[in-house]
Amino acid sequence: MSGELSPIDKAKFVAAKRAADYVEDGMRVGLGTGSTAAWLVRCLGEQVREGGLRFKGVPTSTRTADLAREVGIEVISLDEAKWLDITIDGADEFDGDLNLIKGGGGALLQEKIVATASDQMVVIADIGKEVEHLGAFPLPIEVIPFGWQTTQALVEETLISMDVLGRQSSLRMNGERPFITDEGNYILDLHLQRIGNPRQLALVINQMPGVVENGLFIDICDVVVVGYGDGRVEIRDINEGTVEQDRLDFLETDNLFTDLAE
Ligand code: 5RP
């Protein structure tokens, strides 16, 4: 029931539910990864099963692919889709220019490829993800396992000349072992605290041998649907320069909440 959800989960849910309205019959849709994106996939699955919605989904991780199939969404690969109408995904941080840090769930590489191959990227997030400056959330970078410690040293050295407050980095772990991405790579989390020039940092990091991709999404996101714990949503469109307010009714979705809370 809705009463069992935390305010953050409610905020994630209403953002996801509102963003599901962007999906129309016949679209090819990039499906993000993470807890907020999982709410979206569930909402879309419900619309497929009960509302007759017909679209093809391109998942950004094996986790999302498994969930999408489970809830009844037709899954295709990016190569089959070639280009997407829209991608809807979560984020770890977003700023006033709708630049993002992503990759908290370790899927940043597929997420960036899929979002970049879309006419529109819509981010769904609870209000706690909004920041004035990116960087409090550790910036994930995907690196190939070969020579990863050398890559890490090179990254830390390069950060000396970057406009950041911190330079520490850590290898993401999964218990006793390194976390492995869907592409078989490692993740380094950069503890930068504050990123003064995200655009420059993204370019410089991607120049380094051993780095596959970084979690900064610059000029990729078009719209952020921000959710609040009381059911309010705010739709911020960077291209239109508009901010729209909305509110979702929890009562209609009790079954879905029960499903998701399990
Ligand atoms: C996964 C991501 C996620 O979108 C990001 O970590 C947000 O996750 P959540 O919705 O669980 O807060 O980038 O790689």
Tab-separated table of C-alpha atoms and ligand atoms in Angstrom:
chain	number	residue	atom	x	y	z
A	1	MET	CA	0.000	0.000	0.000
A	2	SER	CA	1.080	3.551	-0.551
A	3	GLY	CA	1.391	4.124	3.215
A	4	GLU	CA	4.308	1.672	3.373
A	5	LEU	CA	6.437	3.668	0.971
A	6	SER	CA	9.002	6.180	2.187
A	7	PRO	CA	8.631	9.785	0.973
A	8	ILE	CA	11.617	9.239	-1.350
A	9	ASP	CA	10.028	6.165	-2.903
A	10	LYS	CA	6.768	8.060	-3.361
A	11	ALA	CA	8.696	10.889	-5.010
A	12	LYS	CA	10.433	8.437	-7.349
A	13	PHE	CA	7.149	6.751	-8.135
A	14	VAL	CA	5.229	9.917	-9.019
A	15	ALA	CA	8.104	11.145	-11.215
A	16	ALA	CA	8.150	7.803	-13.031
A	17	LYS	CA	4.367	7.614	-13.335
A	18	ARG	CA	4.154	11.127	-14.791
A	19	ALA	CA	7.033	10.474	-17.212
A	20	ALA	CA	5.288	7.337	-18.490
A	21	ASP	CA	2.820	9.738	-20.161
A	22	TYR	CA	5.562	10.619	-22.655
A	23	VAL	CA	5.413	7.127	-24.165
A	24	GLU	CA	3.020	6.728	-27.092
A	25	ASP	CA	1.989	3.856	-29.345
A	26	GLY	CA	4.625	2.875	-31.863
A	27	MET	CA	7.545	4.546	-30.090
A	28	ARG	CA	11.005	3.105	-29.554
A	29	VAL	CA	11.856	3.881	-25.942
A	30	GLY	CA	15.146	3.737	-24.047
A	31	LEU	CA	14.557	2.282	-20.585
A	32	GLY	CA	16.942	3.454	-17.870
A	33	THR	CA	18.448	1.597	-14.943
A	34	GLY	CA	18.059	2.063	-11.180
A	35	SER	CA	15.266	2.184	-8.635
A	36	THR	CA	13.459	5.159	-10.220
A	37	ALA	CA	13.708	3.638	-13.692
A	38	ALA	CA	12.342	0.374	-12.265
A	39	TRP	CA	9.185	2.237	-11.189
A	40	LEU	CA	8.898	3.550	-14.744
A	41	VAL	CA	9.236	0.083	-16.256
A	42	ARG	CA	6.523	-1.192	-13.912
A	43	CYS	CA	4.216	1.716	-14.805
A	44	LEU	CA	4.758	1.122	-18.519
A	45	GLY	CA	4.240	-2.616	-18.094
A	46	GLU	CA	0.904	-1.915	-16.458
A	47	GLN	CA	-0.102	0.287	-19.386
A	48	VAL	CA	0.919	-2.439	-21.843
A	49	ARG	CA	-1.052	-5.121	-20.008
A	50	GLU	CA	-4.105	-3.103	-19.026
A	51	GLY	CA	-4.170	-0.113	-21.346
A	52	GLY	CA	-3.125	-1.707	-24.627
A	53	LEU	CA	-0.042	0.502	-25.014
A	54	ARG	CA	2.250	-0.799	-27.775
A	55	PHE	CA	5.887	0.252	-27.908
A	56	LYS	CA	9.347	-1.297	-28.121
A	57	GLY	CA	11.784	-0.879	-25.237
A	58	VAL	CA	15.576	-0.726	-25.414
A	59	PRO	CA	16.918	-1.516	-21.928
A	60	THR	CA	20.165	-0.013	-20.602
A	61	SER	CA	21.167	-3.033	-18.500
A	62	THR	CA	20.459	-6.722	-18.084
A	63	ARG	CA	18.541	-5.842	-14.893
A	64	THR	CA	16.199	-3.543	-16.780
A	65	ALA	CA	15.859	-6.017	-19.655
A	66	ASP	CA	14.808	-8.761	-17.219
A	67	LEU	CA	12.259	-6.493	-15.504
A	68	ALA	CA	10.874	-5.156	-18.787
A	69	ARG	CA	10.233	-8.667	-20.116
A	70	GLU	CA	8.733	-9.698	-16.779
A	71	VAL	CA	6.136	-6.887	-16.900
A	72	GLY	CA	5.211	-7.524	-20.539
A	73	ILE	CA	7.217	-4.923	-22.470
A	74	GLU	CA	8.564	-5.928	-25.884
A	75	VAL	CA	12.360	-5.672	-25.671
A	76	ILE	CA	14.620	-5.020	-28.643
A	77	SER	CA	18.317	-4.157	-28.904
A	78	LEU	CA	19.618	-0.699	-29.755
A	79	ASP	CA	20.935	-2.043	-33.035
A	80	GLU	CA	17.468	-3.295	-33.910
A	81	ALA	CA	15.930	0.049	-32.983
A	82	LYS	CA	18.773	2.087	-34.546
A	83	TRP	CA	17.325	5.345	-33.198
A	84	LEU	CA	14.935	6.043	-30.350
A	85	ASP	CA	12.055	8.472	-29.888
A	86	ILE	CA	12.747	8.937	-26.208
A	87	THR	CA	14.830	7.632	-23.324
A	88	ILE	CA	13.575	7.876	-19.751
A	89	ASP	CA	16.126	7.275	-17.006
A	90	GLY	CA	17.035	8.200	-13.448
A	91	ALA	CA	20.027	10.250	-12.304
A	92	ASP	CA	22.233	10.584	-9.260
A	93	GLU	CA	22.439	14.387	-9.526
A	94	PHE	CA	21.085	17.083	-11.844
A	95	ASP	CA	21.930	20.786	-11.922
A	96	GLY	CA	20.114	23.868	-13.203
A	97	ASP	CA	21.341	23.263	-16.776
A	98	LEU	CA	20.031	19.668	-16.562
A	99	ASN	CA	23.549	18.304	-16.669
A	100	LEU	CA	23.769	15.029	-14.800
A	101	ILE	CA	25.875	12.608	-12.857
A	102	LYS	CA	24.809	9.059	-13.625
A	103	GLY	CA	26.220	5.601	-13.039
A	104	GLY	CA	25.359	4.998	-9.405
A	105	GLY	CA	23.894	1.711	-10.605
A	106	GLY	CA	26.925	0.988	-12.776
A	107	ALA	CA	25.096	1.188	-16.109
A	108	LEU	CA	26.420	4.558	-17.296
A	109	LEU	CA	27.943	3.276	-20.543
A	110	GLN	CA	24.792	1.752	-21.998
A	111	GLU	CA	22.772	4.608	-20.506
A	112	LYS	CA	24.849	7.240	-22.294
A	113	ILE	CA	24.861	5.378	-25.610
A	114	VAL	CA	21.093	4.897	-25.479
A	115	ALA	CA	20.291	8.452	-24.329
A	116	THR	CA	22.534	9.939	-27.008
A	117	ALA	CA	20.742	7.881	-29.659
A	118	SER	CA	17.368	9.369	-28.670
A	119	ASP	CA	15.395	12.360	-29.919
A	120	GLN	CA	14.678	13.244	-26.315
A	121	MET	CA	16.028	12.282	-22.886
A	122	VAL	CA	13.681	12.615	-19.931
A	123	VAL	CA	15.167	12.205	-16.455
A	124	ILE	CA	13.026	11.100	-13.540
A	125	ALA	CA	14.256	12.005	-10.081
A	126	ASP	CA	13.181	12.822	-6.562
A	127	ILE	CA	13.852	16.392	-5.492
A	128	GLY	CA	16.841	15.243	-3.387
A	129	LYS	CA	18.831	14.740	-6.602
A	130	GLU	CA	18.865	18.453	-7.448
A	131	VAL	CA	22.188	20.217	-6.783
A	132	GLU	CA	23.641	23.640	-7.419
A	133	HIS	CA	26.982	22.140	-8.470
A	134	LEU	CA	27.584	18.560	-9.566
A	135	GLY	CA	30.108	16.490	-7.655
A	136	ALA	CA	28.869	15.687	-4.148
A	137	PHE	CA	27.829	12.306	-5.541
A	138	PRO	CA	31.002	10.407	-6.498
A	139	LEU	CA	31.486	10.542	-10.269
A	140	PRO	CA	31.586	7.004	-11.722
A	141	ILE	CA	33.936	6.270	-14.589
A	142	GLU	CA	33.994	2.927	-16.383
A	143	VAL	CA	37.520	1.571	-16.959
A	144	ILE	CA	38.777	-1.596	-18.570
A	145	PRO	CA	40.212	-4.114	-16.058
A	146	PHE	CA	43.622	-4.268	-17.809
A	147	GLY	CA	45.957	-1.929	-15.923
A	148	TRP	CA	43.128	-0.350	-13.958
A	149	GLN	CA	45.456	0.792	-11.160
A	150	THR	CA	47.618	2.621	-13.681
A	151	THR	CA	44.491	4.215	-15.137
A	152	GLN	CA	43.404	5.203	-11.635
A	153	ALA	CA	46.788	6.834	-10.940
A	154	LEU	CA	46.624	8.710	-14.249
A	155	VAL	CA	43.100	9.917	-13.491
A	156	GLU	CA	44.067	11.159	-10.024
A	157	GLU	CA	47.130	12.934	-11.423
A	158	THR	CA	45.055	14.600	-14.131
A	159	LEU	CA	42.545	15.807	-11.550
A	160	ILE	CA	45.268	18.056	-10.062
A	161	SER	CA	44.807	20.475	-12.939
A	162	MET	CA	40.995	20.224	-12.984
A	163	ASP	CA	38.502	22.513	-11.263
A	164	VAL	CA	37.459	20.033	-8.573
A	165	LEU	CA	37.704	20.018	-4.771
A	166	GLY	CA	38.643	16.360	-4.177
A	167	ARG	CA	40.909	13.923	-6.053
A	168	GLN	CA	40.420	10.609	-4.272
A	169	SER	CA	39.042	7.660	-6.176
A	170	SER	CA	37.929	4.177	-5.216
A	171	LEU	CA	37.337	0.949	-7.079
A	172	ARG	CA	33.665	0.012	-6.813
A	173	MET	CA	33.279	-3.324	-5.069
A	174	ASN	CA	30.618	-6.000	-5.004
A	175	GLY	CA	31.381	-7.651	-1.679
A	176	GLU	CA	34.962	-8.921	-1.806
A	177	ARG	CA	35.297	-8.560	-5.589
A	178	PRO	CA	35.327	-5.626	-7.981
A	179	PHE	CA	31.920	-4.641	-9.320
A	180	ILE	CA	31.720	-5.768	-12.957
A	181	THR	CA	29.638	-3.837	-15.486
A	182	ASP	CA	27.503	-5.456	-18.178
A	183	GLU	CA	30.457	-4.923	-20.547
A	184	GLY	CA	32.882	-6.689	-18.177
A	185	ASN	CA	34.592	-3.489	-17.009
A	186	TYR	CA	35.332	-1.917	-13.612
A	187	ILE	CA	33.984	1.304	-12.121
A	188	LEU	CA	36.140	3.929	-10.421
A	189	ASP	CA	34.196	6.364	-8.235
A	190	LEU	CA	35.806	9.814	-8.151
A	191	HIS	CA	35.231	11.716	-4.901
A	192	LEU	CA	35.394	15.226	-6.312
A	193	GLN	CA	32.985	16.998	-3.907
A	194	ARG	CA	32.417	19.844	-6.353
A	195	ILE	CA	32.946	19.958	-10.133
A	196	GLY	CA	33.586	23.516	-11.326
A	197	ASN	CA	33.607	22.760	-15.064
A	198	PRO	CA	31.727	19.505	-15.818
A	199	ARG	CA	32.025	19.885	-19.603
A	200	GLN	CA	35.813	20.194	-19.499
A	201	LEU	CA	36.167	17.355	-16.990
A	202	ALA	CA	34.041	15.011	-19.107
A	203	LEU	CA	36.202	15.672	-22.174
A	204	VAL	CA	39.522	15.298	-20.355
A	205	ILE	CA	38.598	12.068	-18.573
A	206	ASN	CA	37.463	10.444	-21.798
A	207	GLN	CA	40.850	11.190	-23.407
A	208	MET	CA	42.643	8.794	-21.050
A	209	PRO	CA	43.581	5.320	-22.246
A	210	GLY	CA	41.785	2.747	-20.134
A	211	VAL	CA	38.758	4.968	-19.548
A	212	VAL	CA	35.710	3.740	-21.441
A	213	GLU	CA	33.202	6.430	-20.405
A	214	ASN	CA	32.380	8.821	-17.591
A	215	GLY	CA	29.093	9.450	-15.792
A	216	LEU	CA	28.772	13.134	-16.683
A	217	PHE	CA	25.833	13.680	-19.047
A	218	ILE	CA	26.352	17.130	-20.551
A	219	ASP	CA	23.690	18.627	-22.863
A	220	ILE	CA	21.993	15.248	-23.194
A	221	CYS	CA	18.971	15.657	-20.928
A	222	ASP	CA	16.001	17.656	-22.269
A	223	VAL	CA	13.458	17.332	-19.483
A	224	VAL	CA	13.593	16.508	-15.777
A	225	VAL	CA	10.438	15.241	-14.106
A	226	VAL	CA	10.998	15.966	-10.427
A	227	GLY	CA	8.936	14.046	-7.873
A	228	TYR	CA	8.033	15.086	-4.316
A	229	GLY	CA	6.990	12.858	-1.432
A	230	ASP	CA	3.512	14.407	-1.272
A	231	GLY	CA	2.638	13.466	-4.865
A	232	ARG	CA	3.593	16.731	-6.551
A	233	VAL	CA	5.625	16.640	-9.754
A	234	GLU	CA	7.425	19.409	-11.572
A	235	ILE	CA	8.296	19.086	-15.258
A	236	ARG	CA	11.293	21.229	-16.210
A	237	ASP	CA	11.967	21.518	-19.939
A	238	ILE	CA	15.369	23.040	-20.720
A	239	ASN	CA	14.623	23.590	-24.429
A	240	GLU	CA	11.240	25.252	-23.908
A	241	GLY	CA	12.371	27.024	-20.746
A	242	THR	CA	9.132	25.941	-19.057
A	243	VAL	CA	8.269	24.564	-15.619
A	244	GLU	CA	4.936	22.752	-15.268
A	245	GLN	CA	3.369	21.603	-11.995
A	246	ASP	CA	1.243	18.487	-11.603
A	247	ARG	CA	0.025	16.167	-8.850
A	248	LEU	CA	-0.599	12.424	-8.853
A	249	ASP	CA	-3.266	10.574	-6.938
A	250	PHE	CA	-1.808	7.683	-4.920
A	251	LEU	CA	-5.153	5.958	-4.357
A	252	GLU	CA	-5.505	4.810	-7.958
A	253	THR	CA	-2.209	2.982	-7.753
A	254	ASP	CA	-2.505	0.941	-4.555
A	255	ASN	CA	-2.066	-2.365	-6.394
A	256	LEU	CA	1.021	-1.130	-8.146
A	257	PHE	CA	2.498	0.115	-4.887
A	258	THR	CA	1.893	-3.258	-3.245
A	259	ASP	CA	3.606	-4.940	-6.158
A	260	LEU	CA	6.617	-2.647	-6.016
A	261	ALA	CA	7.029	-2.747	-2.250
A	262	GLU	CA	7.706	-6.496	-2.302
B	1	5RP	C1	22.341	3.768	-12.953
B	1	5RP	C2	21.993	5.208	-12.858
B	1	5RP	C3	20.756	5.540	-12.122
B	1	5RP	O1	19.906	6.233	-12.970
B	1	5RP	C4	21.099	6.409	-10.957
B	1	5RP	O2	22.047	5.730	-10.163
B	1	5RP	C5	19.853	6.734	-10.118
B	1	5RP	O3	19.423	5.582	-9.478
B	1	5RP	P1	18.158	5.571	-8.548
B	1	5RP	O4	16.982	5.852	-9.412
B	1	5RP	O5	18.135	4.180	-7.962
B	1	5RP	O6	18.337	6.625	-7.490
B	1	5RP	O7	22.651	6.074	-13.367
B	1	5RP	O8	23.582	3.585	-13.581
